[in-house]
Coordinates of C-alpha atoms and ligand atoms in Angstrom, one line a residue:
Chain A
X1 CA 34.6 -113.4 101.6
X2 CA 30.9 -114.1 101.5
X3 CA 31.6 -117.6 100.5
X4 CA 30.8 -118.9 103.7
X5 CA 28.7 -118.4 107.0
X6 CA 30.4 -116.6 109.6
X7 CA 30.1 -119.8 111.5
X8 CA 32.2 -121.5 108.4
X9 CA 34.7 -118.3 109.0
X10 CA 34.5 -118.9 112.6
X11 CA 35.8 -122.8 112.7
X12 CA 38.1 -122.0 109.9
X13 CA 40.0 -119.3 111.3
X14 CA 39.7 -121.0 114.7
X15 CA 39.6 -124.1 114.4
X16 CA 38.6 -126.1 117.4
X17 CA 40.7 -129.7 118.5
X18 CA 43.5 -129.4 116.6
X19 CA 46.6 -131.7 116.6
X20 CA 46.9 -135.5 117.4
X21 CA 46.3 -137.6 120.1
X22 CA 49.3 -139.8 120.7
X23 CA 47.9 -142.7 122.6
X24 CA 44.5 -142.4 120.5
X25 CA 41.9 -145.5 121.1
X26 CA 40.7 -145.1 117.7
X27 CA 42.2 -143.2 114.3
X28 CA 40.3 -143.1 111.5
X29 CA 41.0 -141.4 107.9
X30 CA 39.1 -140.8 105.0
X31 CA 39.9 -138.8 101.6
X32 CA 43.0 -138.6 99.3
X33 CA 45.7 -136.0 98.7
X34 CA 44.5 -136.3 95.0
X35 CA 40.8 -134.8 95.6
X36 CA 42.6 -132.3 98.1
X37 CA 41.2 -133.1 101.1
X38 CA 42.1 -135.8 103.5
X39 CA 40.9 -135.6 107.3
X40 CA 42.3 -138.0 110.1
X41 CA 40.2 -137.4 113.2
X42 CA 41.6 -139.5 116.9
X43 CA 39.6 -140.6 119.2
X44 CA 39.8 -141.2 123.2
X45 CA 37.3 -143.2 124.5
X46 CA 36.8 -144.2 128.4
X47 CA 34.2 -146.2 129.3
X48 CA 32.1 -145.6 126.0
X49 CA 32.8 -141.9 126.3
X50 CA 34.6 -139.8 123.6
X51 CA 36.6 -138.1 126.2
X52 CA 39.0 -136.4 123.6
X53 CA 39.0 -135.7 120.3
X54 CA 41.7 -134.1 117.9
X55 CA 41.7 -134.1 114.2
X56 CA 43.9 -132.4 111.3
X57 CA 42.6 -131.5 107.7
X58 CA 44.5 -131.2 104.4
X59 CA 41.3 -129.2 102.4
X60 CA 39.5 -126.4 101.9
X61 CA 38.0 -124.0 104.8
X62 CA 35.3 -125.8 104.8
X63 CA 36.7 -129.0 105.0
X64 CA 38.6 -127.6 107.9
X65 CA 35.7 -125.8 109.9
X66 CA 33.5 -129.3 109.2
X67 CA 36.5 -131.5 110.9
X68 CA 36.1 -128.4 113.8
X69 CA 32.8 -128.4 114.0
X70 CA 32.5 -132.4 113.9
X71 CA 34.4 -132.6 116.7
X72 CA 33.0 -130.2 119.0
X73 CA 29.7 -132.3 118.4
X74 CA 30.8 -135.2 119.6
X75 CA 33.6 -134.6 122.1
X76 CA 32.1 -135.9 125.5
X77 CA 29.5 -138.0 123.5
X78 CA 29.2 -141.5 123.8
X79 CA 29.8 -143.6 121.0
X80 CA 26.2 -144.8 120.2
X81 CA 25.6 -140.9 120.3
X82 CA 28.7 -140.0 117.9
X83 CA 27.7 -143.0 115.7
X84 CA 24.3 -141.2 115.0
X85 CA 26.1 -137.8 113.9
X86 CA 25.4 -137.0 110.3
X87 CA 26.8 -134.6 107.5
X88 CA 23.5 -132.9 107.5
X89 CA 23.4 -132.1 111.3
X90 CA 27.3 -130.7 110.9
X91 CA 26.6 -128.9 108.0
X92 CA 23.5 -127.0 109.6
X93 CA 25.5 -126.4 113.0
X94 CA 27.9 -124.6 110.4
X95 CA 24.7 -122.4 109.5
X96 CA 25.1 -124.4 106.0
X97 CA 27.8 -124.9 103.1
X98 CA 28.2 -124.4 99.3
X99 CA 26.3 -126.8 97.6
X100 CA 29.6 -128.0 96.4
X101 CA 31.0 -128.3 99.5
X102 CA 28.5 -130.1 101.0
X103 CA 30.7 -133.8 100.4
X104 CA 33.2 -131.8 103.6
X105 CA 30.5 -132.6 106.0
X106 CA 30.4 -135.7 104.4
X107 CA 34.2 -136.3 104.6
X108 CA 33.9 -135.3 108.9
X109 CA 31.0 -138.0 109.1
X110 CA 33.5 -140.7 107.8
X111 CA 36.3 -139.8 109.2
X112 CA 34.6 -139.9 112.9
X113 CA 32.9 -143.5 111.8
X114 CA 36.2 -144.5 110.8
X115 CA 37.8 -143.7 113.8
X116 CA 35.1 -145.7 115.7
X117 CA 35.4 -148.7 113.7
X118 CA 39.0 -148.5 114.4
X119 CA 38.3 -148.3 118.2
X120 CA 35.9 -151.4 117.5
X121 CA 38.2 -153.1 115.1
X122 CA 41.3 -152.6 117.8
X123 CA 39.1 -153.9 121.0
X124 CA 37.4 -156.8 118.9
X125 CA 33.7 -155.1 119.6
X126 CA 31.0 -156.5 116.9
X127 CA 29.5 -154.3 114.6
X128 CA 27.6 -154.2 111.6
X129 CA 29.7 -152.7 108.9
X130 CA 27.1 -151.7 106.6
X131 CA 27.5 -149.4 109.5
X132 CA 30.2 -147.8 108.3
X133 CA 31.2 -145.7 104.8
X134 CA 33.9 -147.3 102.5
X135 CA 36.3 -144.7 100.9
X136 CA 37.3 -146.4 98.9
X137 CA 34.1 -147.0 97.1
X138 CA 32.8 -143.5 97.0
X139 CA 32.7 -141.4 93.9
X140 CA 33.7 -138.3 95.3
X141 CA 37.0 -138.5 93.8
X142 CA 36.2 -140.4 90.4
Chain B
X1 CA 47.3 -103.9 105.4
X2 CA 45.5 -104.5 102.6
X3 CA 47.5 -106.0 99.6
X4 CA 45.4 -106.4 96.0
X5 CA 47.9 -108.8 94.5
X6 CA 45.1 -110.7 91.6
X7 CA 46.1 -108.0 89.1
X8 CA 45.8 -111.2 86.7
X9 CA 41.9 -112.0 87.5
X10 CA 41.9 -108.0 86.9
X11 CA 43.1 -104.6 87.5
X12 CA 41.7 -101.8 89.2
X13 CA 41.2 -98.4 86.3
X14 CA 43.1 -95.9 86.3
X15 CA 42.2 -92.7 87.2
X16 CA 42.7 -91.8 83.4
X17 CA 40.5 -94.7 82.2
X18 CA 37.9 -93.3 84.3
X19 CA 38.5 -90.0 83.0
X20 CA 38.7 -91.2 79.5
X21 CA 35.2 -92.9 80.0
X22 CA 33.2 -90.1 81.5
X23 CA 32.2 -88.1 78.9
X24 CA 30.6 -90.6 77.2
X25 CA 28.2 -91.0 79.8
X26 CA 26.3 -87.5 79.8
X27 CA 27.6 -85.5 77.7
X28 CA 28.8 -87.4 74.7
X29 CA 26.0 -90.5 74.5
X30 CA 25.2 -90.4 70.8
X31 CA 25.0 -93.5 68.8
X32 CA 27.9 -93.3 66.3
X33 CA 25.9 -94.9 63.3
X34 CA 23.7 -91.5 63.9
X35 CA 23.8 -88.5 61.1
X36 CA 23.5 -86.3 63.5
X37 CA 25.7 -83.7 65.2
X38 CA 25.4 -85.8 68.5
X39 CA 26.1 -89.1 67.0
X40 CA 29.1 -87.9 65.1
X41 CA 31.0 -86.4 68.0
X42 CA 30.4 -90.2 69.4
X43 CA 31.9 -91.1 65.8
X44 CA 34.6 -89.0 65.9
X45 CA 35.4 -90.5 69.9
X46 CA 35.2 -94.2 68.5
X47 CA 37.4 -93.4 65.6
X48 CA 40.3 -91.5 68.0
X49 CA 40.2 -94.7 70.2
X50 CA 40.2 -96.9 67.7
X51 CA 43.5 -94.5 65.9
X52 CA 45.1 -95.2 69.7
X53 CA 44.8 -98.9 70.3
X54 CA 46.0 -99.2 66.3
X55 CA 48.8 -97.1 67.3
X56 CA 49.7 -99.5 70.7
X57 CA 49.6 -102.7 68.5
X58 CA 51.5 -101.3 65.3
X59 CA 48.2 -102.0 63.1
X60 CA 45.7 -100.0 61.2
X61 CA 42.8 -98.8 62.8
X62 CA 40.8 -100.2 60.2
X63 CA 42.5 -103.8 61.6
X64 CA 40.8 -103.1 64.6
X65 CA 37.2 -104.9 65.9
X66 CA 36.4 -103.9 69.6
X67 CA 34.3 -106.7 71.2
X68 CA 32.6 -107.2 74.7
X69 CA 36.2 -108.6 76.0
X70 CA 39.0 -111.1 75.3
X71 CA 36.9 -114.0 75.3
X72 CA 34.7 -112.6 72.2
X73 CA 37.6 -111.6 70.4
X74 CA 39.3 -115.6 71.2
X75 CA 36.2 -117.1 70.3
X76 CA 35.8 -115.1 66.9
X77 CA 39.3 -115.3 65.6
X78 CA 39.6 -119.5 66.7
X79 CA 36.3 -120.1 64.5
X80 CA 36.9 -117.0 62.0
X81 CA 40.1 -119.3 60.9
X82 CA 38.4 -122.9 61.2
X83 CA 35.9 -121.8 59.0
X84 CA 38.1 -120.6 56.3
X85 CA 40.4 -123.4 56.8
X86 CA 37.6 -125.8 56.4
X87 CA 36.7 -123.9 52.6
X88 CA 40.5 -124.9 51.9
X89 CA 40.0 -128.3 53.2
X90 CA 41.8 -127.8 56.0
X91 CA 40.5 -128.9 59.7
X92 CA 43.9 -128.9 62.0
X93 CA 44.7 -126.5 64.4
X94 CA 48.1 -126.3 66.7
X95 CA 47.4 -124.8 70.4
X96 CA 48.7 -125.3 73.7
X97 CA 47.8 -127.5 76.6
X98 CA 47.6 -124.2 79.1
X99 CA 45.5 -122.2 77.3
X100 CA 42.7 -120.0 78.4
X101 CA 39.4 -121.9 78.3
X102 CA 38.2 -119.2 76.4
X103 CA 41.1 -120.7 73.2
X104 CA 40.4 -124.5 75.1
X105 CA 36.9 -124.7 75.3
X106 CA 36.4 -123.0 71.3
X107 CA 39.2 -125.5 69.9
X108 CA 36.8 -128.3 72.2
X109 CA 34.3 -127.5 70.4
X110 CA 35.7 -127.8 67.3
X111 CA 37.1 -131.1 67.6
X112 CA 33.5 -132.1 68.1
X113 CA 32.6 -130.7 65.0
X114 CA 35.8 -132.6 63.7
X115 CA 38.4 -130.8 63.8
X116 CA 41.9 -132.0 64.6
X117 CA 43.7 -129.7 67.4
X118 CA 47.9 -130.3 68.4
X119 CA 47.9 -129.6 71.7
X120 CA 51.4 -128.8 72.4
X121 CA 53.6 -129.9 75.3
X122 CA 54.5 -127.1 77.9
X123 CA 56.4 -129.3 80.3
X124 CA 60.0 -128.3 79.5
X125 CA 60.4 -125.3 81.2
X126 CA 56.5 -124.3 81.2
X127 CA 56.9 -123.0 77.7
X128 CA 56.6 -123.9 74.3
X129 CA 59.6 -123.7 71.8
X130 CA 59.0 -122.1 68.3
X131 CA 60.6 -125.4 67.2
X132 CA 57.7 -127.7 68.8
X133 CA 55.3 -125.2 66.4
X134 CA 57.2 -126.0 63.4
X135 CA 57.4 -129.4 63.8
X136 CA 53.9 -129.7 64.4
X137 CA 52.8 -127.8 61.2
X138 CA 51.0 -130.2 58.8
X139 CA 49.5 -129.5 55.0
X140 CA 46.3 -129.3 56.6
X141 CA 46.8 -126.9 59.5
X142 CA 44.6 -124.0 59.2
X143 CA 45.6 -122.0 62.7
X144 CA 48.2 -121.6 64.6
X145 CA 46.6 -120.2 68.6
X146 CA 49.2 -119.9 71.2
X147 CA 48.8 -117.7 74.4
X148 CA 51.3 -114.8 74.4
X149 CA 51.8 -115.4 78.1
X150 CA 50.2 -117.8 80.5
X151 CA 47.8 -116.3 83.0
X152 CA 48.6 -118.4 85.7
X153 CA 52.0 -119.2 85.7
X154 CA 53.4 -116.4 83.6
X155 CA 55.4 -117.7 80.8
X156 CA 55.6 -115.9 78.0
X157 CA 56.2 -117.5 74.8
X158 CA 58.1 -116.9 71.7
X159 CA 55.6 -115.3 69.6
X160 CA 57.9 -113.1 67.6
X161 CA 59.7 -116.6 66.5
X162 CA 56.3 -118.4 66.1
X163 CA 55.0 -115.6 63.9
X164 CA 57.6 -116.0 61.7
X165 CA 57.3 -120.0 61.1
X166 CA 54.0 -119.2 60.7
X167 CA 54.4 -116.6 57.9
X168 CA 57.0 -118.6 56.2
X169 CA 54.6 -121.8 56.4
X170 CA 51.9 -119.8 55.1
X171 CA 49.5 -120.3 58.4
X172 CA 47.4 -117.8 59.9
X173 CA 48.6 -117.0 63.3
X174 CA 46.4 -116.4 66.2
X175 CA 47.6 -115.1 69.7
X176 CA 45.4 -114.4 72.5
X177 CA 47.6 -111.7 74.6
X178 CA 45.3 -110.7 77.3
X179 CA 47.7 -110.9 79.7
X180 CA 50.4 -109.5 77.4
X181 CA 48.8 -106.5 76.1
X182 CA 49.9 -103.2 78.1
X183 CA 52.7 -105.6 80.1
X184 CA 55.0 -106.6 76.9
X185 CA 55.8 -104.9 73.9
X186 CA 54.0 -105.8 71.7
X187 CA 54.3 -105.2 67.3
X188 CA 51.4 -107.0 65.1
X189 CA 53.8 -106.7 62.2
X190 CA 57.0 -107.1 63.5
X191 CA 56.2 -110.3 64.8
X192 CA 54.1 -111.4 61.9
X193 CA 51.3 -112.0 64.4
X194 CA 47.9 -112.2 62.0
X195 CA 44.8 -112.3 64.5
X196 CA 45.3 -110.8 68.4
X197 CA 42.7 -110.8 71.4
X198 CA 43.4 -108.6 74.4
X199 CA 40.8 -107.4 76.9
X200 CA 40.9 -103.8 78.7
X201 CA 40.5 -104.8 82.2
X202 CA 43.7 -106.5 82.5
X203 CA 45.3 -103.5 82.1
X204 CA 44.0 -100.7 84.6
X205 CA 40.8 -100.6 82.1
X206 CA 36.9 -101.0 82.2
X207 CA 35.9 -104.7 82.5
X208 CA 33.3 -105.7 79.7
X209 CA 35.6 -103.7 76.7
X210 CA 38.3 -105.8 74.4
X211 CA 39.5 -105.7 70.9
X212 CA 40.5 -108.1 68.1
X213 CA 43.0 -107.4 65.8
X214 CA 42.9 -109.2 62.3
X215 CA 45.2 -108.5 59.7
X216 CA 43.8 -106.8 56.5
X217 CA 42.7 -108.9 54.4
X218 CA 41.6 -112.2 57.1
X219 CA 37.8 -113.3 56.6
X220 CA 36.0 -113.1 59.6
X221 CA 32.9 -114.9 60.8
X222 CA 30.3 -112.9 63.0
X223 CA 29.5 -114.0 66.3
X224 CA 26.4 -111.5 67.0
X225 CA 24.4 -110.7 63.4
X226 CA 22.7 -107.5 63.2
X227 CA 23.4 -104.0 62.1
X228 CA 27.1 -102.9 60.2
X229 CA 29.0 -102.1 63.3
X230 CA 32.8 -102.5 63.2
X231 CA 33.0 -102.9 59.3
X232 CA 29.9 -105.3 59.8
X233 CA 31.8 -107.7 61.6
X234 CA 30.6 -107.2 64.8
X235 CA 27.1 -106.0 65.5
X236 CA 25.6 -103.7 68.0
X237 CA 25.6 -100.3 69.2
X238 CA 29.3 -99.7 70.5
X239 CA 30.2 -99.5 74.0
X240 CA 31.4 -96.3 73.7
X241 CA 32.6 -95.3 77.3
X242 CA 34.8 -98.7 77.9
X243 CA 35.8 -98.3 74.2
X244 CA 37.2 -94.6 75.4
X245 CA 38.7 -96.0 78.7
X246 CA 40.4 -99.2 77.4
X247 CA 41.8 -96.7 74.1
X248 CA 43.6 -94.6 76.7
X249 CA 44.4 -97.3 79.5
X250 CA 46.1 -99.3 76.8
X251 CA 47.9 -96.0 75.4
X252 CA 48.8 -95.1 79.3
X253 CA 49.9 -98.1 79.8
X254 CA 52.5 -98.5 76.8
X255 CA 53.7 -95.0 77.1
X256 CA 54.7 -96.2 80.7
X257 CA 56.0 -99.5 80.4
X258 CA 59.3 -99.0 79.8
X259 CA 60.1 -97.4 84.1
X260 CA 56.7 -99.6 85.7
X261 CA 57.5 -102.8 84.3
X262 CA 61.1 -103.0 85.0
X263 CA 59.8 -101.5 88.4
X264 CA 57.0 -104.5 88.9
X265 CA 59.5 -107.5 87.4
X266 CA 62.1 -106.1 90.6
X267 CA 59.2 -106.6 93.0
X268 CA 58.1 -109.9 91.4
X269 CA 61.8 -111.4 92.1
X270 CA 61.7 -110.0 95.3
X271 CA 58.7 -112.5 95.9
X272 CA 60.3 -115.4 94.3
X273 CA 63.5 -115.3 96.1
X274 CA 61.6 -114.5 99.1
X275 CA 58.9 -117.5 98.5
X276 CA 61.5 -120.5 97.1
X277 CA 63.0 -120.1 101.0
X278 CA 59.6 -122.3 102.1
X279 CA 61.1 -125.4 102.0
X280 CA 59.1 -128.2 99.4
X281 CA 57.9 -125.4 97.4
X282 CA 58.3 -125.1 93.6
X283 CA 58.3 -121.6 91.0
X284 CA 55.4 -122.6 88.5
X285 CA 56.2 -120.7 84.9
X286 CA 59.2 -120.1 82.8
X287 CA 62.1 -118.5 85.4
X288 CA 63.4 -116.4 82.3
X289 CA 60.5 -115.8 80.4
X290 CA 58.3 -114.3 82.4
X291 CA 55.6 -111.6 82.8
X292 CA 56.9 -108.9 84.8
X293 CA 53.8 -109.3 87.4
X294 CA 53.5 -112.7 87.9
X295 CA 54.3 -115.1 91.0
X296 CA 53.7 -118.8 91.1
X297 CA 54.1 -121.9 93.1
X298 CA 53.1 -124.8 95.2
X299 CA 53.3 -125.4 98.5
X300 CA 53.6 -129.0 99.2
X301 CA 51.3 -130.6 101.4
X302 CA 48.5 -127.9 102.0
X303 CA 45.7 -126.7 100.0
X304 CA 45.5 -123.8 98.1
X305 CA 42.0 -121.9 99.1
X306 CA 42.2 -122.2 103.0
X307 CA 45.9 -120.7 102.0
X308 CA 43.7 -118.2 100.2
X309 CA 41.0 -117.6 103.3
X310 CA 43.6 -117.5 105.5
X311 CA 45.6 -114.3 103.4
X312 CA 42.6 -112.9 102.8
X313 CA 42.2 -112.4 106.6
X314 CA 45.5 -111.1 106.9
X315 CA 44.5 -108.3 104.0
X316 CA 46.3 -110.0 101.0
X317 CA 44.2 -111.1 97.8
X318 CA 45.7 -113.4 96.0
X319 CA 44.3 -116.6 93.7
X320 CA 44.8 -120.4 93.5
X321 CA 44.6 -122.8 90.9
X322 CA 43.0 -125.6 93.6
X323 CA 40.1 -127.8 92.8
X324 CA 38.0 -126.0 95.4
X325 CA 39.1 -122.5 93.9
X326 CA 38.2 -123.6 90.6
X327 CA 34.7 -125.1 91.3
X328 CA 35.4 -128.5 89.8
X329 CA 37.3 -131.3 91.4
X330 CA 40.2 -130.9 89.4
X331 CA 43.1 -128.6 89.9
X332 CA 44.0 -126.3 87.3
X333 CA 44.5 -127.6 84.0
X334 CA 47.5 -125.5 83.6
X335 CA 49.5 -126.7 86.9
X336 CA 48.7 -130.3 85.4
X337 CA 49.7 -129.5 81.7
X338 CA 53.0 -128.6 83.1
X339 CA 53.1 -131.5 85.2
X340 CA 52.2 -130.8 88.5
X341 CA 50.4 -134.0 89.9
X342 CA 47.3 -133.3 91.9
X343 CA 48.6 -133.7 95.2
X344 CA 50.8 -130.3 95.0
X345 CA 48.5 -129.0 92.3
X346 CA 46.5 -128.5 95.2
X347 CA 48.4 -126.5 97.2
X348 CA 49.1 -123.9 94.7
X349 CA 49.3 -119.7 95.1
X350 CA 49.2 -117.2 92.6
X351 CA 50.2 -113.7 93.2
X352 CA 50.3 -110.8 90.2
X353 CA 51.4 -107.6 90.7
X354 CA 50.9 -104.4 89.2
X355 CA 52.3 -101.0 89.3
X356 CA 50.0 -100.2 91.6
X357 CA 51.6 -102.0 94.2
X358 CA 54.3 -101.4 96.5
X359 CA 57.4 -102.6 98.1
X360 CA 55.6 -102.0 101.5
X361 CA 53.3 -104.7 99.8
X362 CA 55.6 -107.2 99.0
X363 CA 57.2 -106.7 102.6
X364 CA 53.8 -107.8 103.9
X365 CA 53.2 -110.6 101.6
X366 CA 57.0 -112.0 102.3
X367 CA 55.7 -111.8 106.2
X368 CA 52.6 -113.3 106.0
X369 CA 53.0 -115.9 103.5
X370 CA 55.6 -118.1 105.1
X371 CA 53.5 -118.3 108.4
X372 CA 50.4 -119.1 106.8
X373 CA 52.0 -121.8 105.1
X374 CA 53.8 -123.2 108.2
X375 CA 50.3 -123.4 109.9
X376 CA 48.1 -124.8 107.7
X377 CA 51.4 -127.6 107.0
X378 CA 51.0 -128.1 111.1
X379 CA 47.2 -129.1 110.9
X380 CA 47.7 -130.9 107.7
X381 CA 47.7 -135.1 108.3
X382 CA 49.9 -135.0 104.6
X383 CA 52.5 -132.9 105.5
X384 CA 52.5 -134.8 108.7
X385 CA 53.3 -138.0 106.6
X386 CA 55.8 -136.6 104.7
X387 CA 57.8 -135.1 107.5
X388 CA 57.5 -138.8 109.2
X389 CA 58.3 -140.6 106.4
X390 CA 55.3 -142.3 105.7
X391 CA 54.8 -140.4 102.3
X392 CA 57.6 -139.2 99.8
X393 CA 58.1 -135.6 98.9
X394 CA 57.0 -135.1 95.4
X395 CA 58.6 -131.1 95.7
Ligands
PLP401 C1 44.6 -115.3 79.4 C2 43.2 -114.8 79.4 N1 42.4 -115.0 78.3 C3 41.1 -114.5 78.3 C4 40.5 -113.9 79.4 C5 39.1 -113.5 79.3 O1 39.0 -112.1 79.1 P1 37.6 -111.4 79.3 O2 37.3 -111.5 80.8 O3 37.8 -110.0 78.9 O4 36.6 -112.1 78.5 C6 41.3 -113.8 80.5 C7 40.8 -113.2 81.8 O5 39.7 -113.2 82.2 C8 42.6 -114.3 80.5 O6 43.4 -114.1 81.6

């Protein structure tokens, strides 16, 4: 299907840090089985370094390839650097999505900053959480 | 391998549509409102086709308009009927909750213009009883517009029974059987049906070609004005060749049914049995009622177009009824009319099958189908939850 860029295809079909992290620093979740996509991205961090990342995706191929692609970018980051990571910068790395799949590059942007201000939240690490998207506020699924 | 199993979105022609069409290209072009030799010859080909899909219905040619496709011929017999209900006074209509949005969208627009539609219930047993008609008939009902069967989950409903409460209450009866027409027999008269839309391509024909049958007798409105086409009720020069190729597709296609669709309804069950083995998975449509091509059901806790990507790969075309298949954020309307919730709405697959396939096919499709499923549930964080508890099984 010409849907999608080959690079969509690519982290679709093979998608990239799959599975779960048992002893994850930092989990973080974003979406609803209702909109039909929910991603849940885990995090571990030594010393300020994303040293492993795994995430699974209920949702489109996009969704899935921009939950791959997400954490390719910042696996072996630090978390300043994975804090600055934006739904623009995955969705150009995947050579660009459907204008109406755009809000899955979204989704992977929240669901990393979730995870991170779950690693905060769990090591009692200030932070300014205008920082950080609310879910629960967002009108993707209205 | 690869499998075309979206007969439903449509077919691919038959080699004797194709030859039926032909002609008309070259050699055969004339316009049939032309005196001439060359037009007539066109006239005479319009009138033979227009004999043959008469003949396949069990109507008079003369009962027959050919328009650009089934959503014409919907969208002209819905208003045809509003507006002569409306000269009687009468402004209600009786539908279904899962029909086309070529029937949905018409009857919306109605209800602007203040009209009153009864959308009827299809969640016991993703049908509608003739009963749930009756009782729904008011003094005021000008229509009566019920799919023949469902595209996307199969049923077919009683139309034969529906026709008759109709005749008897003295209500014009619209059925839009695109999906019926060439599948199901089908008998305008027997089954008292007054007003019927099918479309060519869903049955091995040219895409772009359908036909309306009205009863003798039912005013019509026109959609397109212009010259006196089709007894004046449907302007512009006819489209000759797909006229040709649906005529003889449809006639193919009836002459036939009676040793392919016994032949495609054996393969369908095949897939059901095979399918209902995934465990948390649910048959969308009527069990008994059903067209002889049509699988349907959702997968619980995955979603329905990487399912699709992922068969695609793998050589099989199938479709979803998903919010990201559809283009909007909601799931099908159809999965939720028969009260699917969103969540497995989702994570639905729709397979329809035609002659055309094999059992080869459907070997393939029982392989691959179970293993895609089982992967996408091992990267999914819901079916995660539900195996650990943390959410409830809805199938
Ligand atoms: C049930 C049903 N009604 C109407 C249509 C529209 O027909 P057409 O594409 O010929 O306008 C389709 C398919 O596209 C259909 O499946």
């Amino acid at each position: 299907m010409a849907l999608y860029s080959e690079a969509v295809m690519d982290h679709f079909m093979h998608p990239r840090n799959v599975g779960i992290i048992e002893d994850a620093d930092g989990v973080g979740e974003v979406g609803n089985a209702k909109c039909g996509d929910i991603m849940k991205i885990y995090l571990k961090i030594e010393n300020d370094v994303i040293v492993d990342v795994k995430f699974e995706t209920f949702g489109c191929g996009s969704a899935i390839a921009s939950s791959s692609m997400a954490t390719e970018m910042i696996k072996g980051k630090s978390i300043h650097e994975a804090m600055t990571l934006t739904n623009k910068a995955v969705a150009e790395a995947l050579d660009g999505l459907p204008a109406h799949k755009l809000h899955c590059s979204v989704l992977a942007e929240e669901a990393i900053k979730n995870a991170l201000k779950d690693y905060y939240d769990r090591n009692g690490i200030a932070y300014d959480p205008k920082e950080f998207p609310d879910c629960e506020h967002c009108a993707h699924c209205e | 391998m690869r499998v075309y199993a979206d007969n439903a979105a449509t077919t691919a022609m038959s080699q004797k549509a194709v030859d039926a069409m032909t002609p008309y290209f070259r050699n055969i072009y004339g316009n049939p409102s032309s005196l001439h030799s060359v037009g007539q010859e066109a006239k005479e080909a319009l009138d033979a086709a227009r004999a043959s899909v008469a003949r396949c219905l069990g109507c008079e040619p003369r009962e027959i308009i050919f328009t650009s496709g089934g959503s014409e011929a919907d969208n002209q017999a819905i208003l045809s009927a509003a507006r002569y209900g409306a000269r009687k006074k009468k402004k209600h209509i009786i539908s279904t909750a899962f029909e086309h949005h070529a029937v949905l969208h018409t009857l919306q627009k109605l209800e602007r213009e203040g009209y009153e539609v009864t959308y009827l219930d299809v969640k016991k047993n993703h049908n509608i009883t003739a009963q749930q008609v009756r009782d729904a008939i008011r003094p005021d009902t000008c229509l009566v517009t019920v799919m023949y069967a469902n595209n996307e989950i199969g049923s077919v409903l009683p139309i034969a029974e529906i026709g008759a409460i109709c005749k008897e209450a003295g209500v014009p009866f619209h059925t839009e059987a695109v999906q019926a027409a060439g599948h199901l027999h089908i008998n305008v008269k027997e089954q008292n049906i007054d007003m019927l839309s099918l479309s060519a391509h869903k049955f091995h024909g040219p895409k772009g070609v359908g036909a309306l049958y009205v009863r003798r007798g039912f005013p019509l409105v026109n959609l397109i004005e212009g010259g006196a086409q089709e007894r004046g009720k449907r302007a512009g020069t006819e489209n000759l060749p797909g006229i040709c190729g649906m005529a003889a597709a449809l006639q193919d296609a009836c002459e036939h049914m009676d040793e392919n669709m016994p032949r495609v309804a054996a393969m369908r069950d095949r897939l059901i049995e095979g399918l209902s083995q995934i465990p948390h998975s649910a048959l969308n449509g009527d069990r008994e009622n059903r067209l002889p091509g049509n699988v349907s059901f959702c997968f619980e806790g995955i979603e329905g177009e990487s399912l699709l990507l992922l068969l695609d790969a793998h050589g099989i075309c199938a479709s979803s009824g998903s919010a990201c298949t559809s283009g909007s954020l909601d799931p099908s309307h159809v999965l939720l009319a028969i009260g699917r919730v969103h969540d497995v709405a989702h994570g639905s697959l729709r397979l329809s099958l035609s002659e055309y396939n094999t059992e080869e096919e459907i070997d393939h499709i029982l392989t691959v189908v179970p293993q895609v499923v089982s992967y996408l549930r091992s990267i999914s964080p819901v079916w995660r939850d539900l195996q650990t508890g943390k959410r409830q099984y809805i199938l």
